C-alpha cells in the first residue's frame, strides 16, 4: 500500500534510497554493470534519505548538518551566486531532495535545463555505457557521435519546418560558447563580404542575455553584468526589443550580425513579435548581415515546437541558430547551427574546442534530442501551457493588485508581479516548491517538459499558499513568513 507522499522509482517496487535504485536501474540494463556511488555527498549528509519527505520545508537552520557542511565548503568557492540554505543531494523526475530530507517540486528544471526531469534512467544507462567505452579523444580524430548528433539536429530541424537552410553544426560545451561561435562566424562572414573590415558590428537588444564570456557579455546590454568587466569588446550596438521603427537606423552596412532571443528568458520572458523578427530578417538581407536566433532557453520544444521560431514563415528564418541548456539535460553541451553560406566562410583553424563534441556528451545529447523532438511530447507541452494559464488567471483574480501580466509560450512562462517576487520565491520554497525570477519583478516558470498535470496542480496549490502568506500583511506593513529571502542571480551559460 502506498504511503502518503511516497515516490518510488518505477523500475523498482521496493522503497530504497535513491543510490540503490539507480544502481539497480543500470544493472538491470547492463549485466556487467558495477555498482558505483551516485553522489559524492558525505555519508553523514546523504545517509538514509528515503523517498518520502515532509512539507512544508523550512530552510535548514544555522545549527543543522547542512549549515555545517556549507560552512566547510563556502570558504573555498568563488562567490558568483547568492544561494538559499538547502543543499540538494538527489533528484528524480520533477522532484529534488535536500540533505535534510526535504522534498521540493521543481518548477525551475535547473534553469530550463532538465527538460526530461532529474535522473532519467535511460540517460543514466547511456552515460555509464559510454563512459566505459570512450569519453574523450579530442577533435584531432573523428568519433561516431559528433557526426551522428549533428546529422540528427539538421535532419529533425528541417523536418520540423524550422530554419529551412540549416546545413551544418558546431558542437561545443555551453550556451555562451555557442553564442561566441555565432558572433565569430558573423564577423568572419562580414570580413569576407567586406574585405576592408568595415562590416564588423554586432547588434543585440536590451533585455537580452547571451552569456558571460566576453563576446556574449558584450552582446548583453545590462550594466549589472557589463560594468565590472568594462570596457566591452568594441563594435556592439544595442536596440529596443520589438521596436520595428528603429531597425533601419540600428542595422546598417557596417553590421555583420544581429543576435536576438525569440523569447527573452532572463530579461523577463518577453516574446518577440513575428513582424519584428520578419523586419529584422528583411533588413539583414538588405545590408548583408547574418541573423542569429539564440534559442538556448526557449528552444528544444520548450514552446511546444522543436524551435521557437518555426511558426514563422521561411522568410523570417535565421542564418545561425544557437542551443544548449536542455540539449544535454544537465550534461554540458551546446551547439551552433549554421546555413551553407555561413559554413562556407568558416575554414579549418578559424575556430575550435578541446572538449566540445566529445563522444560522451554527444551520445547523451543524441538521446535527449530524440526525446525532445517527439511530437507527442510537444503536444503535451502546449496542453500544459493551458493548465498553467488557467491557474495564473485565478491568481490574477485573487490578487489583482499584486499579480499582473502573463507572458510566454509553452513551458517558458512569466508571471509579472507588482512587487519584488523574492518573498514569494522564499515562501514557495519553504512550502516545497522551487520557482525562480527574471527581468523586473517577474516569476519565471520553466519546469521539466515531462511534468504531469497532477504535479502542475500540486505546484500551483503551493504557489497560491505562498502568495497568500506574502500578500497578507500585518498592521506594520511587514510581509510575514519570508525569512531567508533569496537574491536570484540569472543563470549562467
Coordinates of C-alpha atoms in Angstrom, one line a residue:
X1 CA 0.0 0.0 0.0
X2 CA 1.4 3.4 -1.0
X3 CA 2.3 5.8 1.8
X4 CA 1.3 9.5 1.6
X5 CA 4.0 11.5 -0.2
X6 CA 5.8 8.3 -1.3
X7 CA 7.6 8.5 -4.6
X8 CA 9.1 5.2 -5.9
X9 CA 11.2 4.6 -9.0
X10 CA 9.0 2.9 -11.5
X11 CA 11.7 0.3 -12.1
X12 CA 11.8 -1.0 -8.6
X13 CA 8.8 -1.9 -6.5
X14 CA 10.8 -1.6 -3.3
X15 CA 11.3 1.5 -1.2
X16 CA 15.1 2.1 -1.2
X17 CA 17.5 5.0 -1.0
X18 CA 17.9 6.6 -4.4
X19 CA 21.5 5.4 -4.9
X20 CA 20.4 1.8 -4.6
X21 CA 17.5 2.3 -7.0
X22 CA 19.8 3.9 -9.6
X23 CA 22.3 1.1 -9.4
X24 CA 19.5 -1.4 -9.9
X25 CA 18.2 0.6 -12.9
X26 CA 21.6 0.4 -14.5
X27 CA 22.5 -3.1 -13.6
X28 CA 19.2 -4.5 -15.0
X29 CA 20.1 -3.0 -18.4
X30 CA 23.8 -3.8 -18.3
X31 CA 24.6 -7.3 -17.0
X32 CA 28.2 -6.4 -16.5
X33 CA 27.5 -3.2 -14.6
X34 CA 29.4 -2.5 -11.4
X35 CA 27.6 -0.6 -8.7
X36 CA 29.0 2.9 -8.3
X37 CA 28.0 5.7 -6.0
X38 CA 25.7 8.3 -7.5
X39 CA 26.6 11.1 -5.1
X40 CA 29.7 12.5 -3.6
X41 CA 27.8 14.0 -0.6
X42 CA 29.4 13.0 2.7
X43 CA 27.8 9.9 4.3
X44 CA 26.6 11.9 7.3
X45 CA 24.7 14.2 5.0
X46 CA 23.4 11.6 2.4
X47 CA 22.8 8.8 4.8
X48 CA 19.5 7.0 4.6
X49 CA 17.4 9.5 2.6
X50 CA 14.1 7.8 1.8
X51 CA 11.7 8.7 -0.9
X52 CA 9.1 10.4 1.3
X53 CA 9.6 13.8 2.7
X54 CA 7.6 16.3 4.7
X55 CA 6.0 19.5 3.6
X56 CA 6.3 22.3 4.5
X57 CA 10.1 22.6 4.2
X58 CA 11.5 25.4 6.4
X59 CA 15.0 26.2 5.4
X60 CA 17.8 24.4 7.3
X61 CA 18.7 26.3 10.5
X62 CA 22.2 27.5 11.4
X63 CA 22.7 24.5 13.7
X64 CA 21.8 21.9 11.1
X65 CA 24.1 19.4 9.4
X66 CA 23.5 21.2 6.1
X67 CA 24.7 24.5 7.6
X68 CA 27.8 22.8 9.0
X69 CA 28.6 21.4 5.5
X70 CA 28.1 24.7 3.8
X71 CA 30.4 26.4 6.3
X72 CA 33.1 23.9 5.4
X73 CA 32.6 24.5 1.7
X74 CA 31.9 28.1 1.0
X75 CA 35.4 29.5 2.0
X76 CA 36.8 27.7 -1.0
X77 CA 34.1 28.7 -3.5
X78 CA 34.2 31.9 -5.6
X79 CA 31.0 33.9 -4.6
X80 CA 29.3 34.0 -8.0
X81 CA 25.8 33.3 -6.7
X82 CA 23.7 34.1 -3.6
X83 CA 22.2 30.8 -2.8
X84 CA 19.4 29.8 -0.3
X85 CA 20.3 27.3 2.5
X86 CA 19.1 24.0 1.1
X87 CA 21.8 21.6 -0.1
X88 CA 20.4 19.5 -2.9
X89 CA 21.6 15.9 -3.0
X90 CA 19.1 13.9 -5.0
X91 CA 16.6 14.2 -7.8
X92 CA 14.1 12.1 -9.6
X93 CA 11.6 13.2 -12.2
X94 CA 10.3 16.6 -11.2
X95 CA 11.4 16.5 -7.6
X96 CA 14.6 17.3 -5.7
X97 CA 15.6 16.3 -2.2
X98 CA 17.9 18.2 0.1
X99 CA 20.3 16.9 2.7
X100 CA 17.7 17.3 5.4
X101 CA 15.2 15.0 3.6
X102 CA 13.0 17.8 2.4
X103 CA 11.3 17.3 -0.9
X104 CA 10.8 20.0 -3.5
X105 CA 8.7 20.1 -6.6
X106 CA 10.9 21.7 -9.2
X107 CA 9.4 24.4 -11.5
X108 CA 12.9 25.5 -12.5
X109 CA 14.4 22.5 -14.2
X110 CA 17.9 23.7 -13.4
X111 CA 17.1 27.0 -15.3
X112 CA 15.3 25.3 -18.3
X113 CA 18.0 22.6 -18.5
X114 CA 16.4 19.4 -17.1
X115 CA 13.7 19.1 -19.7
X116 CA 13.4 15.3 -19.2
X117 CA 13.5 15.7 -15.4
X118 CA 16.1 14.6 -13.0
X119 CA 18.0 11.3 -13.1
X120 CA 16.4 10.0 -16.3
X121 CA 17.1 6.2 -16.1
X122 CA 17.9 5.8 -19.8
X123 CA 20.3 8.7 -19.7
X124 CA 22.0 7.2 -16.7
X125 CA 22.4 3.9 -18.5
X126 CA 23.9 5.6 -21.6
X127 CA 26.2 7.7 -19.6
X128 CA 27.5 4.5 -17.8
X129 CA 27.9 2.6 -21.1
X130 CA 29.7 5.4 -23.0
X131 CA 32.0 6.1 -20.0
X132 CA 33.1 2.5 -20.2
X133 CA 33.6 2.9 -24.0
X134 CA 35.1 6.3 -24.8
X135 CA 34.8 9.6 -23.1
X136 CA 37.2 11.9 -25.0
X137 CA 39.8 11.6 -27.8
X138 CA 39.9 15.2 -28.9
X139 CA 38.8 16.8 -32.1
X140 CA 42.0 15.7 -33.8
X141 CA 40.1 12.5 -34.6
X142 CA 36.6 11.5 -35.7
X143 CA 34.3 9.7 -33.3
X144 CA 30.9 8.2 -34.1
X145 CA 28.7 10.5 -32.0
X146 CA 29.7 14.0 -33.0
X147 CA 28.6 13.4 -36.6
X148 CA 25.6 11.4 -35.6
X149 CA 24.3 14.2 -33.3
X150 CA 25.0 16.8 -36.0
X151 CA 23.1 14.8 -38.6
X152 CA 20.2 14.4 -36.2
X153 CA 20.0 18.1 -35.4
X154 CA 19.9 19.1 -39.0
X155 CA 17.5 16.4 -40.2
X156 CA 15.0 17.0 -37.4
X157 CA 15.2 20.8 -37.7
X158 CA 14.4 20.6 -41.4
X159 CA 11.6 18.1 -41.0
X160 CA 10.1 20.2 -38.2
X161 CA 9.8 23.2 -40.6
X162 CA 12.3 25.3 -38.7
X163 CA 15.5 27.0 -40.1
X164 CA 14.9 25.7 -43.6
X165 CA 18.6 26.5 -44.6
X166 CA 20.2 24.6 -41.7
X167 CA 23.2 22.8 -43.1
X168 CA 26.0 22.2 -40.5
X169 CA 26.6 22.1 -36.8
X170 CA 29.4 23.2 -34.5
X171 CA 29.3 21.3 -31.2
X172 CA 30.7 23.0 -28.1
X173 CA 30.2 22.8 -24.3
X174 CA 27.7 25.6 -23.3
X175 CA 25.4 28.3 -24.4
X176 CA 28.0 31.0 -24.0
X177 CA 30.3 29.1 -26.3
X178 CA 27.6 28.6 -28.8
X179 CA 26.9 32.3 -29.0
X180 CA 30.7 33.1 -29.1
X181 CA 30.9 30.9 -32.1
X182 CA 27.9 32.6 -33.7
X183 CA 29.5 36.0 -33.1
X184 CA 32.8 34.9 -34.6
X185 CA 31.1 33.3 -37.6
X186 CA 29.2 36.5 -38.2
X187 CA 32.4 38.5 -38.0
X188 CA 34.1 36.1 -40.5
X189 CA 31.2 36.5 -42.9
X190 CA 31.4 40.3 -42.7
X191 CA 35.2 40.2 -43.3
X192 CA 34.7 38.0 -46.4
X193 CA 31.9 40.1 -47.8
X194 CA 33.7 43.4 -47.0
X195 CA 37.5 42.8 -47.0
X196 CA 38.1 46.3 -45.8
X197 CA 36.8 45.3 -42.4
X198 CA 34.1 47.9 -42.1
X199 CA 31.3 45.4 -41.8
X200 CA 32.1 44.1 -38.3
X201 CA 29.5 45.4 -35.9
X202 CA 27.1 43.2 -33.9
X203 CA 23.5 44.3 -33.0
X204 CA 21.7 42.9 -29.9
X205 CA 18.8 44.1 -27.8
X206 CA 18.1 45.5 -24.4
X207 CA 16.7 42.8 -22.0
X208 CA 18.8 40.1 -23.7
X209 CA 21.1 37.6 -22.0
X210 CA 23.6 35.8 -24.3
X211 CA 26.2 34.7 -21.8
X212 CA 29.0 35.7 -19.5
X213 CA 32.1 35.2 -21.7
X214 CA 33.4 38.5 -23.2
X215 CA 31.9 38.3 -26.6
X216 CA 28.5 37.1 -25.4
X217 CA 28.7 39.6 -22.5
X218 CA 29.3 42.4 -24.9
X219 CA 26.1 41.4 -26.6
X220 CA 24.2 41.5 -23.2
X221 CA 23.5 45.2 -22.6
X222 CA 22.9 45.1 -18.9
X223 CA 25.1 47.3 -16.7
X224 CA 24.8 44.9 -13.9
X225 CA 26.8 42.3 -15.9
X226 CA 29.0 44.6 -18.0
X227 CA 30.2 47.3 -15.6
X228 CA 32.5 45.1 -13.5
X229 CA 34.3 44.0 -16.7
X230 CA 34.3 47.1 -18.8
X231 CA 35.3 48.1 -21.4
X232 CA 33.4 45.7 -23.5
X233 CA 34.6 44.4 -26.9
X234 CA 34.1 47.3 -29.4
X235 CA 31.7 47.0 -32.2
X236 CA 28.4 46.1 -30.4
X237 CA 25.3 48.2 -30.8
X238 CA 22.0 47.8 -28.8
X239 CA 18.4 48.3 -29.9
X240 CA 15.0 48.2 -28.3
X241 CA 13.2 44.8 -28.4
X242 CA 10.1 44.8 -30.6
X243 CA 10.8 48.3 -31.9
X244 CA 10.4 48.0 -35.6
X245 CA 10.7 51.7 -36.3
X246 CA 14.3 51.8 -35.2
X247 CA 15.6 48.9 -37.3
X248 CA 16.8 50.7 -40.3
X249 CA 19.0 53.1 -38.3
X250 CA 20.2 50.3 -36.0
X251 CA 21.2 47.8 -38.6
X252 CA 23.4 49.4 -41.3
X253 CA 26.1 48.5 -43.9
X254 CA 28.6 48.2 -41.0
X255 CA 26.5 45.5 -39.3
X256 CA 27.8 41.9 -39.8
X257 CA 25.4 40.2 -37.4
X258 CA 22.2 40.6 -35.4
X259 CA 21.6 38.3 -32.4
X260 CA 18.2 38.0 -30.7
X261 CA 16.3 35.7 -28.5
X262 CA 12.8 34.9 -30.0
X263 CA 11.8 34.8 -26.3
X264 CA 13.9 36.6 -23.8
X265 CA 14.3 34.3 -20.8
X266 CA 16.4 36.2 -18.2
X267 CA 15.0 39.5 -19.5
X268 CA 11.5 38.8 -18.2
X269 CA 10.0 36.2 -20.6
X270 CA 9.4 38.8 -23.3
X271 CA 8.2 37.4 -26.7
X272 CA 9.3 38.9 -30.0
X273 CA 6.5 39.7 -32.3
X274 CA 6.5 37.8 -35.7
X275 CA 6.5 41.2 -37.5
X276 CA 9.6 42.3 -35.6
X277 CA 11.5 39.2 -36.4
X278 CA 10.4 39.4 -40.0
X279 CA 11.6 43.0 -40.2
X280 CA 15.0 42.0 -38.8
X281 CA 15.3 39.3 -41.4
X282 CA 14.4 41.8 -44.2
X283 CA 16.9 44.4 -43.0
X284 CA 19.7 41.8 -42.6
X285 CA 19.1 40.7 -46.2
X286 CA 19.3 44.4 -47.4
X287 CA 22.7 45.0 -45.7
X288 CA 24.2 41.5 -46.0
X289 CA 24.2 40.8 -42.2
X290 CA 23.8 37.4 -40.6
X291 CA 20.7 36.9 -38.4
X292 CA 21.3 34.8 -35.3
X293 CA 18.5 33.3 -33.2
X294 CA 19.6 32.5 -29.6
X295 CA 17.2 29.7 -28.6
X296 CA 19.4 28.4 -25.7
X297 CA 16.5 28.8 -23.3
X298 CA 13.4 28.9 -25.5
X299 CA 14.3 26.2 -27.9
X300 CA 14.2 22.3 -27.9
X301 CA 10.4 22.0 -27.6
X302 CA 10.0 24.4 -24.6
X303 CA 7.4 26.4 -26.6
X304 CA 5.6 23.2 -27.8
X305 CA 7.5 23.3 -31.1
X306 CA 11.0 22.0 -31.6
X307 CA 12.3 25.6 -32.2
X308 CA 10.6 28.7 -31.0
X309 CA 10.9 30.4 -34.5
X310 CA 9.4 27.5 -36.5
X311 CA 5.9 29.0 -36.6
X312 CA 7.4 31.9 -38.6
X313 CA 7.4 31.9 -42.4
X314 CA 10.7 30.8 -44.1
X315 CA 11.3 34.4 -44.9
X316 CA 12.0 35.1 -41.2
X317 CA 14.3 32.1 -40.5
X318 CA 17.8 32.7 -39.2
X319 CA 21.2 32.1 -40.7
X320 CA 22.6 30.8 -37.4
X321 CA 20.7 29.1 -34.5
X322 CA 22.3 28.5 -31.1
X323 CA 21.2 26.0 -28.5
X324 CA 22.4 24.4 -25.2
X325 CA 20.7 24.0 -21.8
X326 CA 18.2 21.2 -22.5
X327 CA 20.4 19.6 -25.2
X328 CA 22.3 17.7 -22.5
X329 CA 19.5 17.5 -19.8
X330 CA 22.2 18.6 -17.3
X331 CA 25.3 17.3 -19.1
X332 CA 27.4 20.2 -20.5
X333 CA 26.9 20.7 -24.3
X334 CA 26.0 23.4 -26.7
X335 CA 25.6 23.7 -30.5
X336 CA 25.7 26.4 -33.2
X337 CA 23.7 25.5 -36.3
X338 CA 24.6 27.4 -39.5
X339 CA 23.4 27.6 -43.1
X340 CA 25.7 26.8 -46.0
X341 CA 26.5 30.5 -46.7
X342 CA 27.9 30.8 -43.2
X343 CA 29.6 27.4 -43.2
X344 CA 31.5 28.1 -46.4
X345 CA 33.1 31.1 -44.7
X346 CA 34.5 29.1 -41.8
X347 CA 37.6 27.1 -42.7
X348 CA 40.0 24.8 -40.8
X349 CA 41.7 26.7 -38.0
X350 CA 39.1 29.5 -37.7
X351 CA 37.5 28.1 -34.6
X352 CA 37.7 25.0 -32.4
X353 CA 37.2 23.4 -29.0
X354 CA 39.0 20.9 -26.8
X355 CA 36.1 19.2 -25.1
X356 CA 33.2 20.1 -27.5
X357 CA 31.9 17.2 -29.4
X358 CA 33.3 14.6 -27.2
X359 CA 31.5 11.2 -27.6
X360 CA 30.1 11.1 -24.1
X361 CA 28.3 14.4 -24.4
X362 CA 27.2 13.8 -28.0
X363 CA 25.8 10.3 -27.3
X364 CA 23.7 11.7 -24.3
X365 CA 22.6 14.7 -26.4
X366 CA 21.5 12.4 -29.2
X367 CA 19.2 10.5 -26.8
X368 CA 17.9 13.8 -25.3
X369 CA 17.3 15.4 -28.7
X370 CA 15.4 12.3 -29.9
X371 CA 13.1 12.6 -26.8
X372 CA 12.6 16.3 -27.1
X373 CA 11.8 16.2 -30.8
X374 CA 8.9 13.8 -30.2
X375 CA 5.6 15.4 -31.5
X376 CA 3.6 13.8 -28.6
X377 CA 5.8 15.5 -26.0
X378 CA 5.5 18.8 -27.9
X379 CA 1.7 18.5 -27.9
X380 CA 1.7 17.8 -24.2
X381 CA 3.7 21.0 -23.6
X382 CA 1.1 23.0 -25.4
X383 CA -1.6 21.4 -23.2
X384 CA 0.3 22.1 -20.0
X385 CA 0.6 25.7 -21.0
X386 CA -3.2 26.0 -21.0
X387 CA -3.3 24.5 -17.5
X388 CA -0.7 26.9 -16.2
X389 CA -2.5 29.8 -17.7
X390 CA -5.8 28.7 -16.1
X391 CA -4.1 28.8 -12.7
X392 CA -2.4 32.2 -13.4
X393 CA -5.8 33.6 -14.3
X394 CA -7.1 32.5 -11.0
X395 CA -4.2 34.2 -9.2
X396 CA -4.8 37.4 -11.1
X397 CA -8.4 37.4 -10.0
X398 CA -7.4 36.5 -6.4
X399 CA -4.6 39.1 -6.1
X400 CA -5.5 41.8 -8.7
X401 CA -3.2 44.4 -7.0
X402 CA -0.2 42.1 -7.0
X403 CA -0.4 39.6 -9.9
X404 CA -0.4 41.3 -13.3
X405 CA 0.6 40.1 -16.8
X406 CA 1.2 36.6 -18.1
X407 CA 3.9 36.2 -20.8
X408 CA 5.5 33.4 -22.7
X409 CA 4.7 30.3 -24.7
X410 CA 4.6 26.6 -23.9
X411 CA 6.5 26.0 -20.7
X412 CA 8.6 29.2 -20.6
X413 CA 6.1 31.4 -18.8
X414 CA 6.5 34.6 -16.8
X415 CA 4.1 35.9 -14.2
X416 CA 4.5 39.7 -13.7
X417 CA 4.1 40.9 -10.2
X418 CA 3.7 44.5 -9.0
X419 CA 6.4 44.0 -6.3
X420 CA 9.6 42.2 -5.5
X421 CA 9.0 38.5 -6.1
X422 CA 11.7 37.1 -3.8
X423 CA 9.5 36.8 -0.8
X424 CA 7.2 34.6 -2.9
X425 CA 10.2 32.5 -4.0
X426 CA 11.2 32.0 -0.4
X427 CA 7.7 31.2 0.8
X428 CA 7.2 28.8 -2.0
X429 CA 10.5 27.0 -1.3
X430 CA 9.7 26.7 2.3
X431 CA 6.4 25.0 1.3
X432 CA 8.1 22.6 -1.1
X433 CA 8.1 24.4 -4.5
X434 CA 11.1 25.8 -6.4
X435 CA 10.5 28.8 -8.6
X436 CA 12.9 31.5 -10.0
X437 CA 12.7 35.1 -11.1
X438 CA 13.7 37.1 -14.2
X439 CA 13.5 40.6 -15.5
X440 CA 11.9 43.0 -13.2
X441 CA 9.5 41.5 -10.6
X442 CA 8.7 38.5 -12.7
X443 CA 8.3 34.9 -11.6
X444 CA 9.6 32.5 -14.2
X445 CA 8.2 29.0 -14.8
X446 CA 10.4 26.6 -16.8
X447 CA 9.6 23.2 -15.3
X448 CA 10.7 19.9 -16.9
X449 CA 8.7 19.3 -20.1
X450 CA 7.7 15.9 -18.7
X451 CA 5.9 17.4 -15.7
X452 CA 2.5 15.8 -15.2
X453 CA -0.8 17.7 -14.8
X454 CA -1.1 16.3 -11.3
X455 CA 2.3 17.9 -10.5
X456 CA 1.3 21.2 -12.0
X457 CA -1.8 21.2 -9.9
X458 CA 0.3 20.4 -6.8
X459 CA 2.8 23.2 -7.5
X460 CA 0.1 25.8 -8.2
X461 CA -1.6 24.9 -4.9
X462 CA 1.7 25.5 -3.1
X463 CA 2.3 28.8 -5.0
X464 CA -1.2 30.0 -4.1
X465 CA -0.4 29.3 -0.4
X466 CA 2.9 31.1 -0.7
X467 CA 1.2 34.2 -2.2
X468 CA -1.4 34.1 0.5
X469 CA 1.4 34.3 3.1
X470 CA 3.3 37.1 1.3
X471 CA 0.4 39.2 0.2
X472 CA -1.3 39.1 3.7
X473 CA 0.3 42.0 5.7
X474 CA 0.1 42.8 9.4
X475 CA -0.6 46.3 10.6
X476 CA 3.0 47.5 10.3
X477 CA 3.1 46.5 6.7
X478 CA 5.7 43.8 7.1
X479 CA 5.4 40.7 5.0
X480 CA 5.2 37.7 7.2
X481 CA 6.8 34.3 6.5
X482 CA 9.6 35.5 4.2
X483 CA 12.8 34.8 6.1
X484 CA 15.7 33.7 4.1
X485 CA 14.9 35.6 1.0
X486 CA 16.9 34.6 -2.0
X487 CA 18.5 37.0 -4.4
X488 CA 18.2 35.2 -7.7
X489 CA 21.2 35.6 -9.9
X490 CA 20.4 34.9 -13.5
X491 CA 21.6 31.5 -14.7
X492 CA 24.9 31.2 -16.3
X493 CA 25.7 29.6 -19.6

